[in-house]
Short mmCIF file of C-alpha atoms in Angstrom, two decimals:
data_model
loop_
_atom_site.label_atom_id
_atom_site.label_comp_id
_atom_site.label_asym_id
_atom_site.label_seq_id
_atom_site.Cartn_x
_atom_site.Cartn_y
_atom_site.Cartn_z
CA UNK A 1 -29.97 13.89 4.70
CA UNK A 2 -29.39 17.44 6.14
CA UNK A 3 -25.96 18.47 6.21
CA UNK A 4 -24.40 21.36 6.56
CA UNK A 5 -21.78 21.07 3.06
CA UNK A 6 -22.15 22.54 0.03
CA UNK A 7 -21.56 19.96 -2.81
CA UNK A 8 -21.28 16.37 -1.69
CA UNK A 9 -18.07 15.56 -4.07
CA UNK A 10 -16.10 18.87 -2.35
CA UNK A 11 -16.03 17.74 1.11
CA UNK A 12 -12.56 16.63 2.24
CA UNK A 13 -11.15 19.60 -0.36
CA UNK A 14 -13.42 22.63 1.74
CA UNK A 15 -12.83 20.51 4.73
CA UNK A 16 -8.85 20.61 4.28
CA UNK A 17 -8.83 24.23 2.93
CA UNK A 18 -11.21 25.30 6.01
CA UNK A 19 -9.05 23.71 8.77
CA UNK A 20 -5.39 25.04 7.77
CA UNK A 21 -7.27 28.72 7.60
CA UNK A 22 -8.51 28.26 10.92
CA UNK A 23 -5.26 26.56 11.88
CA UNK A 24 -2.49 27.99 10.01
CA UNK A 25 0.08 28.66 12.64
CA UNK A 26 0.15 24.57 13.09
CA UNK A 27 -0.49 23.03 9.80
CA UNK A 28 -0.61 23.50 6.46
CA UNK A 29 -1.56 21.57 3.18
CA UNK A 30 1.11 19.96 0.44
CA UNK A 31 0.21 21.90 -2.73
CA UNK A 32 -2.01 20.09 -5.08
CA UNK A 33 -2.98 17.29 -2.53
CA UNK A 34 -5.15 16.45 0.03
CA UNK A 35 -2.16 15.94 2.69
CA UNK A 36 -1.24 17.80 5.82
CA UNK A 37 1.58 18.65 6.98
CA UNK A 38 2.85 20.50 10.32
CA UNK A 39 4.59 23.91 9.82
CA UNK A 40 7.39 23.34 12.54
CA UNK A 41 10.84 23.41 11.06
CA UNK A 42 12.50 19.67 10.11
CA UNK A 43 14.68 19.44 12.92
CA UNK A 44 16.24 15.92 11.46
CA UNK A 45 14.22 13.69 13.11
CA UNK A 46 12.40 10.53 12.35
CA UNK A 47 8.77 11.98 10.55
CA UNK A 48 5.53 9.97 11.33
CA UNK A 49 2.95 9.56 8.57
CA UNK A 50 -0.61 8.36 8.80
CA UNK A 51 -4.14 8.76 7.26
CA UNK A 52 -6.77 6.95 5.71
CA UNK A 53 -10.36 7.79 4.91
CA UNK A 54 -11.94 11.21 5.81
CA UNK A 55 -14.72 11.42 7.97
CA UNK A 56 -13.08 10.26 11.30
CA UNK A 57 -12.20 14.02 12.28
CA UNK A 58 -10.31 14.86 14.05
CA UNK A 59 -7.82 12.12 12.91
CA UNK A 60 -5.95 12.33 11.85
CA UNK A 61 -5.27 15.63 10.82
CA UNK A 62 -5.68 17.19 13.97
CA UNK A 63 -3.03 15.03 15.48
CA UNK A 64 -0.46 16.67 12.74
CA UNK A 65 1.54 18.84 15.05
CA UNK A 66 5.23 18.72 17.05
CA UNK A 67 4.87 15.83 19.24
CA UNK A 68 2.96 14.08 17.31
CA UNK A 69 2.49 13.20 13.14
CA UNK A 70 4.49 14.61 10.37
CA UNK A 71 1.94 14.53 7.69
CA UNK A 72 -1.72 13.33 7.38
CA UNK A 73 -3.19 11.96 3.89
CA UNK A 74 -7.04 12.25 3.67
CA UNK A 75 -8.68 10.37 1.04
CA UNK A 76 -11.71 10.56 0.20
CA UNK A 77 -14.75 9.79 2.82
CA UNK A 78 -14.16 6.28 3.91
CA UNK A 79 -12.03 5.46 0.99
CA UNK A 80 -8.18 5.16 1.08
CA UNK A 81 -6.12 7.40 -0.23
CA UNK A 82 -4.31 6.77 -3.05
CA UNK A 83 -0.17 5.48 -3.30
CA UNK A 84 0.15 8.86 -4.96
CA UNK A 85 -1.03 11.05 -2.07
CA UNK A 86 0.46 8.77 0.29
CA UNK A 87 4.25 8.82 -1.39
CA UNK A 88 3.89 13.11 -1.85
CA UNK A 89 3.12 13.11 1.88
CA UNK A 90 6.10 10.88 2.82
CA UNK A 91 8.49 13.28 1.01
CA UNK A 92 6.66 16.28 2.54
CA UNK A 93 7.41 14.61 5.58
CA UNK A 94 11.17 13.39 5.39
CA UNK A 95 13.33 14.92 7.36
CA UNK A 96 16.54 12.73 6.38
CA UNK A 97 16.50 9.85 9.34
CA UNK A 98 13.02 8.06 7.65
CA UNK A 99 9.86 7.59 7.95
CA UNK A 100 7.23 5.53 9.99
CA UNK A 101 4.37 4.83 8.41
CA UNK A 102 1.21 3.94 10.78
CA UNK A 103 -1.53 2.48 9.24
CA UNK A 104 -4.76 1.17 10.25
CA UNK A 105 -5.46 -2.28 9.28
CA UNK A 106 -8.11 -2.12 6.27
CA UNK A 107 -6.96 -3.68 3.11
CA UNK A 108 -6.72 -0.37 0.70
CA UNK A 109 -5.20 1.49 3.20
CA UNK A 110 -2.39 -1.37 4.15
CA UNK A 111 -2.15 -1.97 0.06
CA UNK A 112 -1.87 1.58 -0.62
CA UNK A 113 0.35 2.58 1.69
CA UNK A 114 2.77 -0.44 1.18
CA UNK A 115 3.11 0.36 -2.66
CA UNK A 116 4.06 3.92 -1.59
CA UNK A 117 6.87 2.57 0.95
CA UNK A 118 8.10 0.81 -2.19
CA UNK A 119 7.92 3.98 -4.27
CA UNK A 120 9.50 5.97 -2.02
CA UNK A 121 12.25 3.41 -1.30
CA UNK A 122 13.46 3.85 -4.66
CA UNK A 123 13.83 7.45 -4.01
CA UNK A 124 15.95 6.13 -1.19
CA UNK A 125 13.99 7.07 1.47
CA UNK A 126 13.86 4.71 4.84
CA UNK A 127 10.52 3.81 5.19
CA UNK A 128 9.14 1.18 8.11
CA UNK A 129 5.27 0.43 8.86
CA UNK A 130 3.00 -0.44 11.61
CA UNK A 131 -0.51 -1.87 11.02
CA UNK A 132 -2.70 -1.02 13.64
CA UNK A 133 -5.45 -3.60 14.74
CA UNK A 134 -6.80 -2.76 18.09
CA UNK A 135 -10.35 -3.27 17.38
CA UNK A 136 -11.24 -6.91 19.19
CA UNK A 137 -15.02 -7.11 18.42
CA UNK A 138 -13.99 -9.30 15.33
CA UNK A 139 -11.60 -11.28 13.23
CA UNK A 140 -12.31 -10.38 9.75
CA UNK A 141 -14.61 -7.79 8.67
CA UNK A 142 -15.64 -5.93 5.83
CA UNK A 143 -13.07 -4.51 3.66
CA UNK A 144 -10.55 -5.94 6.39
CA UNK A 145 -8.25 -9.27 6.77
CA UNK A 146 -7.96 -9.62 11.03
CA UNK A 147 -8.70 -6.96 13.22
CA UNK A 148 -9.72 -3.43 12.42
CA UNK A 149 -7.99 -0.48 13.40
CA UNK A 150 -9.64 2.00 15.16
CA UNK A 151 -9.76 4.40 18.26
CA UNK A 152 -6.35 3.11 19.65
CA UNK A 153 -4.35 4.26 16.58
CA UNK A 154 -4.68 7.77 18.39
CA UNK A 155 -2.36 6.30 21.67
CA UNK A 156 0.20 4.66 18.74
CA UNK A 157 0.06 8.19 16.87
CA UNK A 158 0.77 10.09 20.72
CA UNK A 159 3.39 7.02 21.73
CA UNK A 160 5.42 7.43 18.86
CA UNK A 161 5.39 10.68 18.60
CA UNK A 162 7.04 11.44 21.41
CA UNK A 163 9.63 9.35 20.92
CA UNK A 164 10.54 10.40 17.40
CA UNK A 165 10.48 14.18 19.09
CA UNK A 166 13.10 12.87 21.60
CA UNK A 167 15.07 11.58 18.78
CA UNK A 168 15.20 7.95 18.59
CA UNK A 169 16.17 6.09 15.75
CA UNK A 170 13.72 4.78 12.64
CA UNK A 171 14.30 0.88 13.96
CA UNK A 172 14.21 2.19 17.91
CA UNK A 173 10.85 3.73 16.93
CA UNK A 174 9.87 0.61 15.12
CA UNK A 175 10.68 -2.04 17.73
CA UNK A 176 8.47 0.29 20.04
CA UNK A 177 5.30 0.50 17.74
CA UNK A 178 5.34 -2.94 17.42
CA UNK A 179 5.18 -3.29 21.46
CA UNK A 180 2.94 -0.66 21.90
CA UNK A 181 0.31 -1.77 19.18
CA UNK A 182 0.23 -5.80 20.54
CA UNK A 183 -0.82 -3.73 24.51
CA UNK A 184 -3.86 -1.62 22.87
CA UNK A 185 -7.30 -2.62 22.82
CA UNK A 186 -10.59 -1.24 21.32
CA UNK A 187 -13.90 -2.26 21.39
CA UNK A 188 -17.24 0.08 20.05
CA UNK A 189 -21.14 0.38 19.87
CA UNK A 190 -23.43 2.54 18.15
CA UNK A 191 -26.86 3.61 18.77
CA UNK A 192 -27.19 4.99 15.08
CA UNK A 193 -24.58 4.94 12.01
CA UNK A 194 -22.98 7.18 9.79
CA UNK A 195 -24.45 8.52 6.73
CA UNK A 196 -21.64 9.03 3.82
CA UNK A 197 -22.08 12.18 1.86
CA UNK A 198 -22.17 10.86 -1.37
CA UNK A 199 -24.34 8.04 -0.34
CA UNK A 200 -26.99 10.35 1.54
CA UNK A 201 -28.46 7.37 3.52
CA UNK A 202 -27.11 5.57 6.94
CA UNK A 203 -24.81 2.30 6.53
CA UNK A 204 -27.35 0.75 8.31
CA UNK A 205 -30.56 1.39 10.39
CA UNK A 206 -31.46 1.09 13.77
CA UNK A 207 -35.04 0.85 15.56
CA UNK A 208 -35.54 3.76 18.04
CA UNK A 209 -34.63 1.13 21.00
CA UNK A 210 -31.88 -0.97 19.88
CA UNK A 211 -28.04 -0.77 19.29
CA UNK A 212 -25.15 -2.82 18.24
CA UNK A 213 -22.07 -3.60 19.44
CA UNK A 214 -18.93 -4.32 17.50
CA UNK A 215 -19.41 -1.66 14.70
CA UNK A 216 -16.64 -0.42 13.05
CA UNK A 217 -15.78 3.24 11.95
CA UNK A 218 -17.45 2.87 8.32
CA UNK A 219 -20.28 0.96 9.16
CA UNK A 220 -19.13 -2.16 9.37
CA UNK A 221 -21.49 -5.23 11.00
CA UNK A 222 -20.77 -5.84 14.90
CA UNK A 223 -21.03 -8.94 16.96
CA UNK A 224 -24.58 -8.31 18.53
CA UNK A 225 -27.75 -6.03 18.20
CA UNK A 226 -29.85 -6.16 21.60
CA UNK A 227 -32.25 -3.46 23.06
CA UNK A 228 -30.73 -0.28 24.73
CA UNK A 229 -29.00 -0.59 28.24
CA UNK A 230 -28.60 1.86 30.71
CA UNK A 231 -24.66 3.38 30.08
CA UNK A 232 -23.62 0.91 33.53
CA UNK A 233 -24.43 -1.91 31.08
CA UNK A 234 -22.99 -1.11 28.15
CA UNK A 235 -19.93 -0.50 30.24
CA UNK A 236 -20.13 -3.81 31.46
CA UNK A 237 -20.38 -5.41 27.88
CA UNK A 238 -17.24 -3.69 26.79
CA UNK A 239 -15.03 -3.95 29.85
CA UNK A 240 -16.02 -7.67 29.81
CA UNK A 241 -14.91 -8.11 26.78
CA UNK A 242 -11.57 -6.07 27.21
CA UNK A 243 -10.89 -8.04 30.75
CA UNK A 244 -11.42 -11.38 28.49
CA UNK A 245 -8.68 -10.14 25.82
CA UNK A 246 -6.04 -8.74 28.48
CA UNK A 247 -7.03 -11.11 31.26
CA UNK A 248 -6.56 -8.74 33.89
CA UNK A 249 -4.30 -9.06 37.16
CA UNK A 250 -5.05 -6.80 40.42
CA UNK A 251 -2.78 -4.18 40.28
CA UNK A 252 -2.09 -3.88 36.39
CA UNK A 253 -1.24 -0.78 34.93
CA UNK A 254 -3.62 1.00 32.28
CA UNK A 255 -4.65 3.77 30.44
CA UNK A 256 -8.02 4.08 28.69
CA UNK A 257 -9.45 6.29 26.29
CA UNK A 258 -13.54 6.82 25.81
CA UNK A 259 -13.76 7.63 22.29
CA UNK A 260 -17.41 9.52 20.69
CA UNK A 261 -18.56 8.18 17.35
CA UNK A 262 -19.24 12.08 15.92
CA UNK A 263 -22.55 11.89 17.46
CA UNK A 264 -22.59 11.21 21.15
CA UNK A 265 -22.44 14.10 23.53
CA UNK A 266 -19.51 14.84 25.88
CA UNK A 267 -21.88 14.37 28.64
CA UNK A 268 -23.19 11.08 27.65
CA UNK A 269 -19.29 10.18 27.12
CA UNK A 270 -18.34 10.95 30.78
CA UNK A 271 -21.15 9.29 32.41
CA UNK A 272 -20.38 5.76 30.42
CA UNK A 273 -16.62 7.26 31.80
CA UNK A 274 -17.75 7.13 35.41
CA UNK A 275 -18.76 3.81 34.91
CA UNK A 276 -15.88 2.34 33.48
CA UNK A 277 -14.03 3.54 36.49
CA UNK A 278 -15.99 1.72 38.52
CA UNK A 279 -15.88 -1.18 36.65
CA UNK A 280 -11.89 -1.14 36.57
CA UNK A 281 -11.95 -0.17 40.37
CA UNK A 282 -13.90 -3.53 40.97
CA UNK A 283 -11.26 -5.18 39.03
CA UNK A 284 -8.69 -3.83 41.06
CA UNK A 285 -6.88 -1.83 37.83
CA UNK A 286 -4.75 0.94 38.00
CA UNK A 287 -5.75 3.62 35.71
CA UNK A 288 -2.59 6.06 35.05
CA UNK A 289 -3.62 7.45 32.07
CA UNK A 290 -7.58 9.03 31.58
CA UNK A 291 -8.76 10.30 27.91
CA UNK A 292 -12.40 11.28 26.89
CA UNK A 293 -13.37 13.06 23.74
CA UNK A 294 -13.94 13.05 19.87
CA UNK A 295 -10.76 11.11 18.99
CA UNK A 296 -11.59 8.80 16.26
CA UNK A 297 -15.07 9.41 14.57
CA UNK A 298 -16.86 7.66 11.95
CA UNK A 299 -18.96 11.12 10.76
CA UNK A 300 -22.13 11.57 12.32
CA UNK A 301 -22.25 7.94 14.01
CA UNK A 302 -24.13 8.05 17.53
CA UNK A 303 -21.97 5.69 19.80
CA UNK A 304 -18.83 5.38 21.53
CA UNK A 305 -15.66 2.64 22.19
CA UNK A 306 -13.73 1.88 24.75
CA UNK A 307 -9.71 1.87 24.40
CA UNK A 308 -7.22 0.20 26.70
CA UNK A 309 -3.66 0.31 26.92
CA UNK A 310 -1.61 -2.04 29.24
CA UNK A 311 1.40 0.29 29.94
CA UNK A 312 3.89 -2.38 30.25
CA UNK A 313 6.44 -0.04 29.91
CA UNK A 314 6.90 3.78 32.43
CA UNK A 315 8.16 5.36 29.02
CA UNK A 316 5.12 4.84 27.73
CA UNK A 317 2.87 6.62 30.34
CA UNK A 318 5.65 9.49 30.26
CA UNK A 319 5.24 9.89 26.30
CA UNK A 320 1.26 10.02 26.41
CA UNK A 321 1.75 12.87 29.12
CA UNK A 322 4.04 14.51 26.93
CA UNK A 323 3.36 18.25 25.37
CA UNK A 324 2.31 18.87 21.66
CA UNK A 325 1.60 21.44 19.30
CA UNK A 326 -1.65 20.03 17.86
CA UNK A 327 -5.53 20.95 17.37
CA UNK A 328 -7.01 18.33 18.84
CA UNK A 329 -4.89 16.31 21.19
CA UNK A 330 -5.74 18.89 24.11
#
């Protein structure tokens, strides 16, 4: 394992304390935790909180900002973070009309996070919840009961963060997550996993010629290993599988995001692009809304997924084009 870190147990602490240096005029962390928190002043609006596991930078840290979340908690690599950390960050976070909590569906983090809505509501705090579980390459996985949330938590985290910004109300903004999150779609592959600090070996190997599809962000088993495609295949496994789930209509509205694992270069990431366009062309989809980038990593994963939103709603293509004050929404 050659990584550039000092000691493996430090990582999300020198991580944290490195990014709010480099970013201090954005974020900044809760004392004594490993949360985030934007530095804009509480304007009385509803606050967003979400996290999970390090080691899918930049989530979801870099999505703290104005615009988007309110606080981020970062447990430890692939592990969730702790009721604790997750009840500091929703006081950090409260500015006085509640809190949305957005959680991707793995069973610590929904357990976790639902014993901190508890603890906070005894500090009477108004606390709702969404549980994200866009990921459609299967049912029940490791360490998860249904879907796994993944890439698409990024569009949920950009959705409803707009609208809290305009100033909707704690049960507007929940009506709308649970819309949004039923229209968002995710499906992955990697060509090489993720190798966990602390661990110092990959969650699982890979011959030189082969990949998987269906992985999840820690390592989790896919649906299929076959040999490697050319990038027009691979976008025709995905999309297939993404037409099968929506059942597309000529003339439907999307957006999509291409997502990179941590590992897969941006040029690799706008050729499989290219080809998803035609793909959706073919299919006679409208594409409104175009994303490509580092989103949602799993580490050092080689790979990439394939997010797709069905904007049902105009609002919804209006808040993903909206402005924020973030690192890495761009």
């Amino acid at each position: 394992m050659k990584k550039i870190i000092n000691q493996p147990q430090d990582v999300v602490s020198e991580m944290l304390d490195g990014l709010t240096y480099a970013y201090g005029d954005l974020i900044e962390k809760v004392p004594d935790f490993e949360i985030v928190q934007r530095k804009s002043p509480k304007s009385g609006k509803v606050a967003l909180v979400s996290g999970g596991g390090s080691g899918h930078e930049p989530a979801h840290a870099g999505f703290v900002g104005e615009g988007m979340l309110s606080a981020a908690v970062c447990g430890a690599v692939f592990t969730s973070p702790t009721p604790d950390q997750i009840f500091e960050a929703i006081k950090a976070a409260d500015e006085g009309a509640g809190v949305l909590l957005i959680i991707k569906n793995y069973s610590g983090d929904v357990m976790n996070f639902e014993m901190a809505r508890e603890m906070a509501e005894m500090e009477e705090i108004k606390v709702q919840q969404i549980i994200v579980d866009d990921d459609i390459a299967v049912e029940n996985s490791l360490y998860t009961q249904g879907r796994r949330g993944v890439a698409g938590t990024v569009l949920v985290h950009k959705i409803l963060g707009a609208a809290a910004h305009q100033g909707i109300s704690l049960d507007e903004i929940k009506d709308l997550a649970d819309k949004v999150v039923k229209n968002i779609k995710t499906i992955g592959l990697a060509l090489s996993a993720a190798t966990v600090p602390e661990v110092g070996k990959p969650g699982f190997i890979l011959d030189d010629n082969e990949i998987e599809y269906g992985v999840g962000i820690h390592s989790e088993p896919g649906y299929r290993r076959e040999k490697m495609k050319t990038s027009y295949e691979l976008a025709t496994e995905l999309v297939g599988k993404l037409k099968e789930e929506f059942k597309f209509a000529a003339g439907e509205k999307y957006g999509i995001l291409v997502n990179g694992m941590g590992a897969t270069p941006l040029m690799e990431q706008f050729i499989f692009m290219n080809d998803v366009a035609k793909l959706l062309t073919e299919e006679k989809i409208e594409v409104l809304f175009k994303k490509v980038g580092n989103y949602m990593t799993s580490i050092d994963m080689a790979g990439l997924s394939l997010t797709m939103i069905k904007l049902e709603d105009d609002q919804w293509l209006k808040n993903l084009n909206e402005d924020v004050k973030t690192i890495s929404w761009g």
